[in-house]
XYZ file of C-alpha atoms in Angstrom:
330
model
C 0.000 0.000 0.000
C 2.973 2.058 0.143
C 3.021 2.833 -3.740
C 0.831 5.046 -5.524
C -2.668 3.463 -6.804
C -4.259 4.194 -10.102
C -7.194 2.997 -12.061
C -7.177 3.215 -15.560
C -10.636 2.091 -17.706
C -10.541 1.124 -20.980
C -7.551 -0.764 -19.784
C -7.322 -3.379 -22.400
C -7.684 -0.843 -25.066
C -5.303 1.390 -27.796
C -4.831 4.136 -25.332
C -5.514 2.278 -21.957
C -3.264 0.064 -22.216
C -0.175 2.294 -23.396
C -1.268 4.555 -20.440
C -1.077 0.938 -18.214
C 2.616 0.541 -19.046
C 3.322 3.637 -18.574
C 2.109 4.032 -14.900
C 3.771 0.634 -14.524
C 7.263 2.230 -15.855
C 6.619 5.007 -13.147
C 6.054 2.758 -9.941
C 2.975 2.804 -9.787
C 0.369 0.058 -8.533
C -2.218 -0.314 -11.968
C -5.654 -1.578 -11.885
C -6.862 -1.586 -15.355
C -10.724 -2.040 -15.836
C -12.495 -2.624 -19.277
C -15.752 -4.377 -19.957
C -13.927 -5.894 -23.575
C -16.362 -4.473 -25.592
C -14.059 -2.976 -27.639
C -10.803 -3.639 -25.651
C -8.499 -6.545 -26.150
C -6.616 -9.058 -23.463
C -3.598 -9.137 -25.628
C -2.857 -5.304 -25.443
C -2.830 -6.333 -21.561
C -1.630 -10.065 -21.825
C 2.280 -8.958 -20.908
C 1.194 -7.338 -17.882
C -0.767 -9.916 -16.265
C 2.096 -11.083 -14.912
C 3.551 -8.485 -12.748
C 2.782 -7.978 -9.420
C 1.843 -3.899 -9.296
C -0.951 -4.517 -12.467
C -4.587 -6.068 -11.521
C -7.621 -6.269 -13.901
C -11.293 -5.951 -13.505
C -13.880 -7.231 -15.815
C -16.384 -4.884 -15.730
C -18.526 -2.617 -17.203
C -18.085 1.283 -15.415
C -22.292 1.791 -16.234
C -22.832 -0.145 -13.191
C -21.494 0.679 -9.515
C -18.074 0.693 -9.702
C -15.909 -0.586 -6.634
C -12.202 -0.891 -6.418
C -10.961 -1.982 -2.788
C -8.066 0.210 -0.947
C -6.996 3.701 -1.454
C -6.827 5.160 -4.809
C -4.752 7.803 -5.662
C -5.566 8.115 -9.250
C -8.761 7.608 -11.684
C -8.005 7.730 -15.877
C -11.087 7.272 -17.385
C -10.469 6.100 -20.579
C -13.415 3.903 -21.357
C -15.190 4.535 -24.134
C -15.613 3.507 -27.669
C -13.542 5.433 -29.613
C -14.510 5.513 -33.681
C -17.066 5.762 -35.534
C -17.963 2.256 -36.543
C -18.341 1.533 -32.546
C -20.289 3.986 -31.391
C -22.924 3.596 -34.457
C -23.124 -0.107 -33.919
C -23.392 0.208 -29.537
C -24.740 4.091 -29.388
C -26.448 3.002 -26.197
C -23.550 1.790 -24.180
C -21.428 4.770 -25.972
C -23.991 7.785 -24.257
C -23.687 5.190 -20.866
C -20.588 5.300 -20.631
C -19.731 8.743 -21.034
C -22.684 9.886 -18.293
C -23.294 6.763 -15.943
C -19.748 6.060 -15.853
C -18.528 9.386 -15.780
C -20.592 9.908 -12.655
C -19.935 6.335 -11.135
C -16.278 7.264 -11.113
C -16.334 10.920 -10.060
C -18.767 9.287 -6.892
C -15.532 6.396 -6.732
C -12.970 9.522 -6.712
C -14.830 11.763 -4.681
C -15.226 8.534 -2.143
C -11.505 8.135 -2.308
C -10.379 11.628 -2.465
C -8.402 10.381 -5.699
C -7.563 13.295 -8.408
C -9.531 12.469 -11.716
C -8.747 12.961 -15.465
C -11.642 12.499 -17.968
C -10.475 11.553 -22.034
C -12.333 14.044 -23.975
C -12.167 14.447 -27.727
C -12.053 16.551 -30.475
C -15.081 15.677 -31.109
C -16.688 17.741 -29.053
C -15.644 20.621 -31.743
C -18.114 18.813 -33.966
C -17.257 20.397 -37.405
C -15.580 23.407 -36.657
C -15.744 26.595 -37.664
C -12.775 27.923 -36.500
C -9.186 26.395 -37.557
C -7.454 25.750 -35.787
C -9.753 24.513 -32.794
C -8.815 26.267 -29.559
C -10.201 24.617 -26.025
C -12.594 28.349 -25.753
C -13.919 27.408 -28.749
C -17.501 26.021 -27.844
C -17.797 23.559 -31.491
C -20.436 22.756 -33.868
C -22.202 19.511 -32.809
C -25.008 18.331 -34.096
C -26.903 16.897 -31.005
C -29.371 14.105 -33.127
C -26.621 13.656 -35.982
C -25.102 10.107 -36.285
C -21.621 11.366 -34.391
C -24.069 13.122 -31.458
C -24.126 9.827 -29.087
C -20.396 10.028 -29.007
C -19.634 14.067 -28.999
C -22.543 14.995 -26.545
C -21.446 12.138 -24.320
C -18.118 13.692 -24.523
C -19.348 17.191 -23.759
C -21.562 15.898 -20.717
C -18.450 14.259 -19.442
C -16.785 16.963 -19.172
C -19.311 19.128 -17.882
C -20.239 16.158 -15.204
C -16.245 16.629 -14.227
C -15.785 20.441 -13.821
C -19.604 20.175 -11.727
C -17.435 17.933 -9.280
C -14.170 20.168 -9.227
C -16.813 23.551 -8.843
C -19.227 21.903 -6.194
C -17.416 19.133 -4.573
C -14.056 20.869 -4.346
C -12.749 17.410 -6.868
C -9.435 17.463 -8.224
C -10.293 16.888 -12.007
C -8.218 17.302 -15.092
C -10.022 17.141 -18.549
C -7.523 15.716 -22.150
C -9.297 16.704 -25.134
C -7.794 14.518 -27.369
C -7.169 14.525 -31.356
C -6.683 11.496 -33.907
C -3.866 9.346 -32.010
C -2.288 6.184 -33.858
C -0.050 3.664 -32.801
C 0.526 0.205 -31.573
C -2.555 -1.985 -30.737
C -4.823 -0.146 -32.833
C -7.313 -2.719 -33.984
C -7.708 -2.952 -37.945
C -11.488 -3.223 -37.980
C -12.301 -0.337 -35.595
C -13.046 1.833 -38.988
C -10.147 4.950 -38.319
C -8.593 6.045 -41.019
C -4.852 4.821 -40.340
C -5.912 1.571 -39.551
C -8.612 1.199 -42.443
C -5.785 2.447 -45.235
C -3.249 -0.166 -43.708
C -5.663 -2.893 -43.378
C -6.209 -1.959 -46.685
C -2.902 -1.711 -48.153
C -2.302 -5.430 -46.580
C -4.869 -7.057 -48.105
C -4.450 -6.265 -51.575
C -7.202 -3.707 -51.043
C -8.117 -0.393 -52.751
C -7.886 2.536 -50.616
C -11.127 4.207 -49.389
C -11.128 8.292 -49.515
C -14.798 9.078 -48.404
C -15.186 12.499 -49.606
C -13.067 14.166 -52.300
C -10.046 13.660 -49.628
C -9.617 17.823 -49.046
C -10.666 16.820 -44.884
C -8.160 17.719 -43.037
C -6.849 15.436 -39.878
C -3.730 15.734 -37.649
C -2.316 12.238 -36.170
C -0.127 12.614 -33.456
C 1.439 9.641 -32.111
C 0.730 7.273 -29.042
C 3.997 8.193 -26.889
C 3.548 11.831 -27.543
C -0.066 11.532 -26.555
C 0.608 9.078 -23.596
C 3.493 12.007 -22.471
C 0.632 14.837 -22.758
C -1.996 13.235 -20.600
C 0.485 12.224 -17.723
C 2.143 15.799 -17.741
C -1.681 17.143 -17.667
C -2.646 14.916 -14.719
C -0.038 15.913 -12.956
C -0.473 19.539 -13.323
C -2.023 21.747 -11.494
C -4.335 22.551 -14.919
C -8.123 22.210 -14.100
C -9.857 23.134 -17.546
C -9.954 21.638 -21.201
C -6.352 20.970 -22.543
C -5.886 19.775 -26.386
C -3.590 16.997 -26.648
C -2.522 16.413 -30.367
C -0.126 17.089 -33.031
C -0.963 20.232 -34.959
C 0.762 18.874 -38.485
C -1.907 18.844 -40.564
C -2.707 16.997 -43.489
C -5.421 15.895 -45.840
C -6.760 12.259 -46.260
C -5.899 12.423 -49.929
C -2.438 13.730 -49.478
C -2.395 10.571 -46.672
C -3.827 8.050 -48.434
C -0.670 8.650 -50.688
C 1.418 8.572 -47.545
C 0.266 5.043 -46.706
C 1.001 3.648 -50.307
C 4.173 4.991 -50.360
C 5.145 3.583 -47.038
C 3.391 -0.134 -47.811
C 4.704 -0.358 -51.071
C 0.817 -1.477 -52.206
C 0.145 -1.214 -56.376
C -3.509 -0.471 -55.187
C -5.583 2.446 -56.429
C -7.585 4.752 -54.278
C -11.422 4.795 -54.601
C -13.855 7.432 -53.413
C -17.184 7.321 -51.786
C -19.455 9.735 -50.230
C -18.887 11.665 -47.569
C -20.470 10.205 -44.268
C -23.151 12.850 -42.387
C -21.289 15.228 -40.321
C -18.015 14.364 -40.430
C -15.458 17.054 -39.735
C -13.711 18.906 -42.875
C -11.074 20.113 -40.602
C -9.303 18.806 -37.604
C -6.161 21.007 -36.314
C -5.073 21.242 -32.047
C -4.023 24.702 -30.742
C -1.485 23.012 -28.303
C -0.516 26.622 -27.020
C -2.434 25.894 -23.337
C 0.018 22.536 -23.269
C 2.716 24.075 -24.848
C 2.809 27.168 -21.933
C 1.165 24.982 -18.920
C 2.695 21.290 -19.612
C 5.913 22.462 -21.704
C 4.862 19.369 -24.309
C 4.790 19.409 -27.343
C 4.801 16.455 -30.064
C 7.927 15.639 -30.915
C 7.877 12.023 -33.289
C 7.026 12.822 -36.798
C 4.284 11.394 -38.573
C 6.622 9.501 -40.962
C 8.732 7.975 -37.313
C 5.410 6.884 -36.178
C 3.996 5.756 -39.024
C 7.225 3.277 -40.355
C 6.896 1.735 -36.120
C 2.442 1.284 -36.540
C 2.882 -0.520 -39.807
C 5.917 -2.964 -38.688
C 3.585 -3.732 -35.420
C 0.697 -4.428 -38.374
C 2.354 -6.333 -40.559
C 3.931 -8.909 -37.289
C -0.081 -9.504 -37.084
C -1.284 -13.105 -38.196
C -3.647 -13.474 -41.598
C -6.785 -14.183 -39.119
C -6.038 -11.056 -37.407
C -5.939 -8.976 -40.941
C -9.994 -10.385 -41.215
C -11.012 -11.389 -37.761
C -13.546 -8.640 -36.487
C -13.328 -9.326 -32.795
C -10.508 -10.725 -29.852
C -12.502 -9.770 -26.832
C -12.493 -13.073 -25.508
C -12.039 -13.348 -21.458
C -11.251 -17.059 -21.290
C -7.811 -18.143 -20.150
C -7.190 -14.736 -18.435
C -7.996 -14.729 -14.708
C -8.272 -11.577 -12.882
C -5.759 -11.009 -10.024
């Protein structure tokens, strides 16, 4: 009980479980929850092992209980693209306002400081470029993106209720597109879908005329960004992300370049709502967190599709690994 305590949801996903080895690297004792909806054991599998890293089954909706003092809460639990959140809307809206307030009660309960993963999203399509954390977004509330961006945008006005009324110590990560190891091929992002892709001997998929605009910033610049922010002092809205922007045509080149694939590049429509421009103001984390990104999209990009291609044919056409059997929970 002597070392520092953290719970991170989403455990077993992308982000959670990058964010798990990284509070393992700094001493700390990790409990990772995830309900495996979208999360995967083998993102988790090498930590099972240690003695400072425990996981929970479970599903932060419900009551949420974690025994002992807990100095930390990261909750990171959420579906995270498109292709989830329109398939398990439901759960996606749950999860950002049950769960939200299940763990702020858990903090609260264990006077444990709190950092919320919010999104980009909740600039909607913007209207100003690039997006600064005043800016209040465009969101359409009954759109097909709304059960993921207004979840978002409750969470984070459930968290700052807590730090104003309760006297909580909250932190809030607005996060923009991230990419990396573990991503999972089928989860419908645009890195993943163009290597996926690219792999299979499959055309490229541009929806739109490729002018959108997206910035990727990498998992270990990310990963750096939220731990700096939770252990500021910061209590409002920080963008996390890497301001290089580019468009999904110029990308989609990118990717065949880097695979090598003799592929072409189709185009389809445009899906409702989706953002034409996505750019981070990191001034806040430049001036407050002294971060900034600092491996290039190319660096990042050569290390995701290595960790890709090391994946087995089933896993280039398997949709799901959310399987619980064989693990046991410590």
């Amino acid at each position: 009980m002597s070392k520092k305590r953290v719970l991170i949801t989403g455990g077993a996903g992308f982000l959670g479980s990058h964010l798990c080895d990284r509070f393992i690297k700094e001493g700390f004792h990790v409990i990772a929850m995830d309900n495996l909806i979208t999360g995967d054991l083998r993102n988790i599998e090498h930590l099972f092992k240690h003695k400072d890293f425990e996981f929970y089954n479970h599903d932060v909706s419900t009551f949420v209980h974690v025994p002992d003092k807990l100095d930390y809460i990261l909750h990171f639990a959420s579906p995270a693209s498109p292709i989830d959140y329109l398939k398990i809307p439901i759960q996606t809206l749950k999860v950002g306002s049950l769960g939200t307030h299940n763990l702020l009660g858990l903090a609260k309960s264990k006077k444990a400081r709190m950092i919320i993963a919010s999104t980009s999203e909740v600039y909607g399509d913007p209207m100003v470029h690039p997006q600064k954390e005043e800016y209040y977004g465009n969101v359409n509330p009954v759109g097909p993106r709304g059960v993921y961006d207004e979840a978002k945008r409750f969470q984070e006005a459930m968290t700052m209720a807590y730090h104003t009324y309760h006297g909580l110590e909250t932190r809030i990560v607005r996060i923009f597109n991230t990419y990396g190891p573990r991503m999972r091929l089928n989860d419908g992002r645009v890195l993943p879908a163009f290597i996926g892709q690219a792999l299979r001997g499959e055309d490229l998929t541009v929806f739109g005329d490729g002018s959108q605009t997206r910035s990727f910033c990498y998992v270990d610049d990310l990963v750096e960004g939220i731990y700096r922010l939770l252990m500021s002092d910061y209590v409002y809205p920080v963008n996390i992300g890497n301001p290089d922007e580019i468009t999904i045509g110029e990308f989609a080149e990118e990717i065949i370049k880097l695979t090598g694939t003799t592929q072409k590049v189709i185009y389809k429509p445009l899906p409702k709502d989706d953002p034409m421009q996505r750019q981070p103001d990191i001034t806040i984390a430049r001036e407050i967190l002294d971060w900034e990104p600092r491996v290039s999209r190319s660096e990042g990009l050569k290390i995701t599709y290595e960790y890709f291609k090391s994946l087995s044919k089933d896993d280039l056409y398997t949709k799901e690994h959310n399987t619980f059997e064989g693990f046991v929970r410590k």
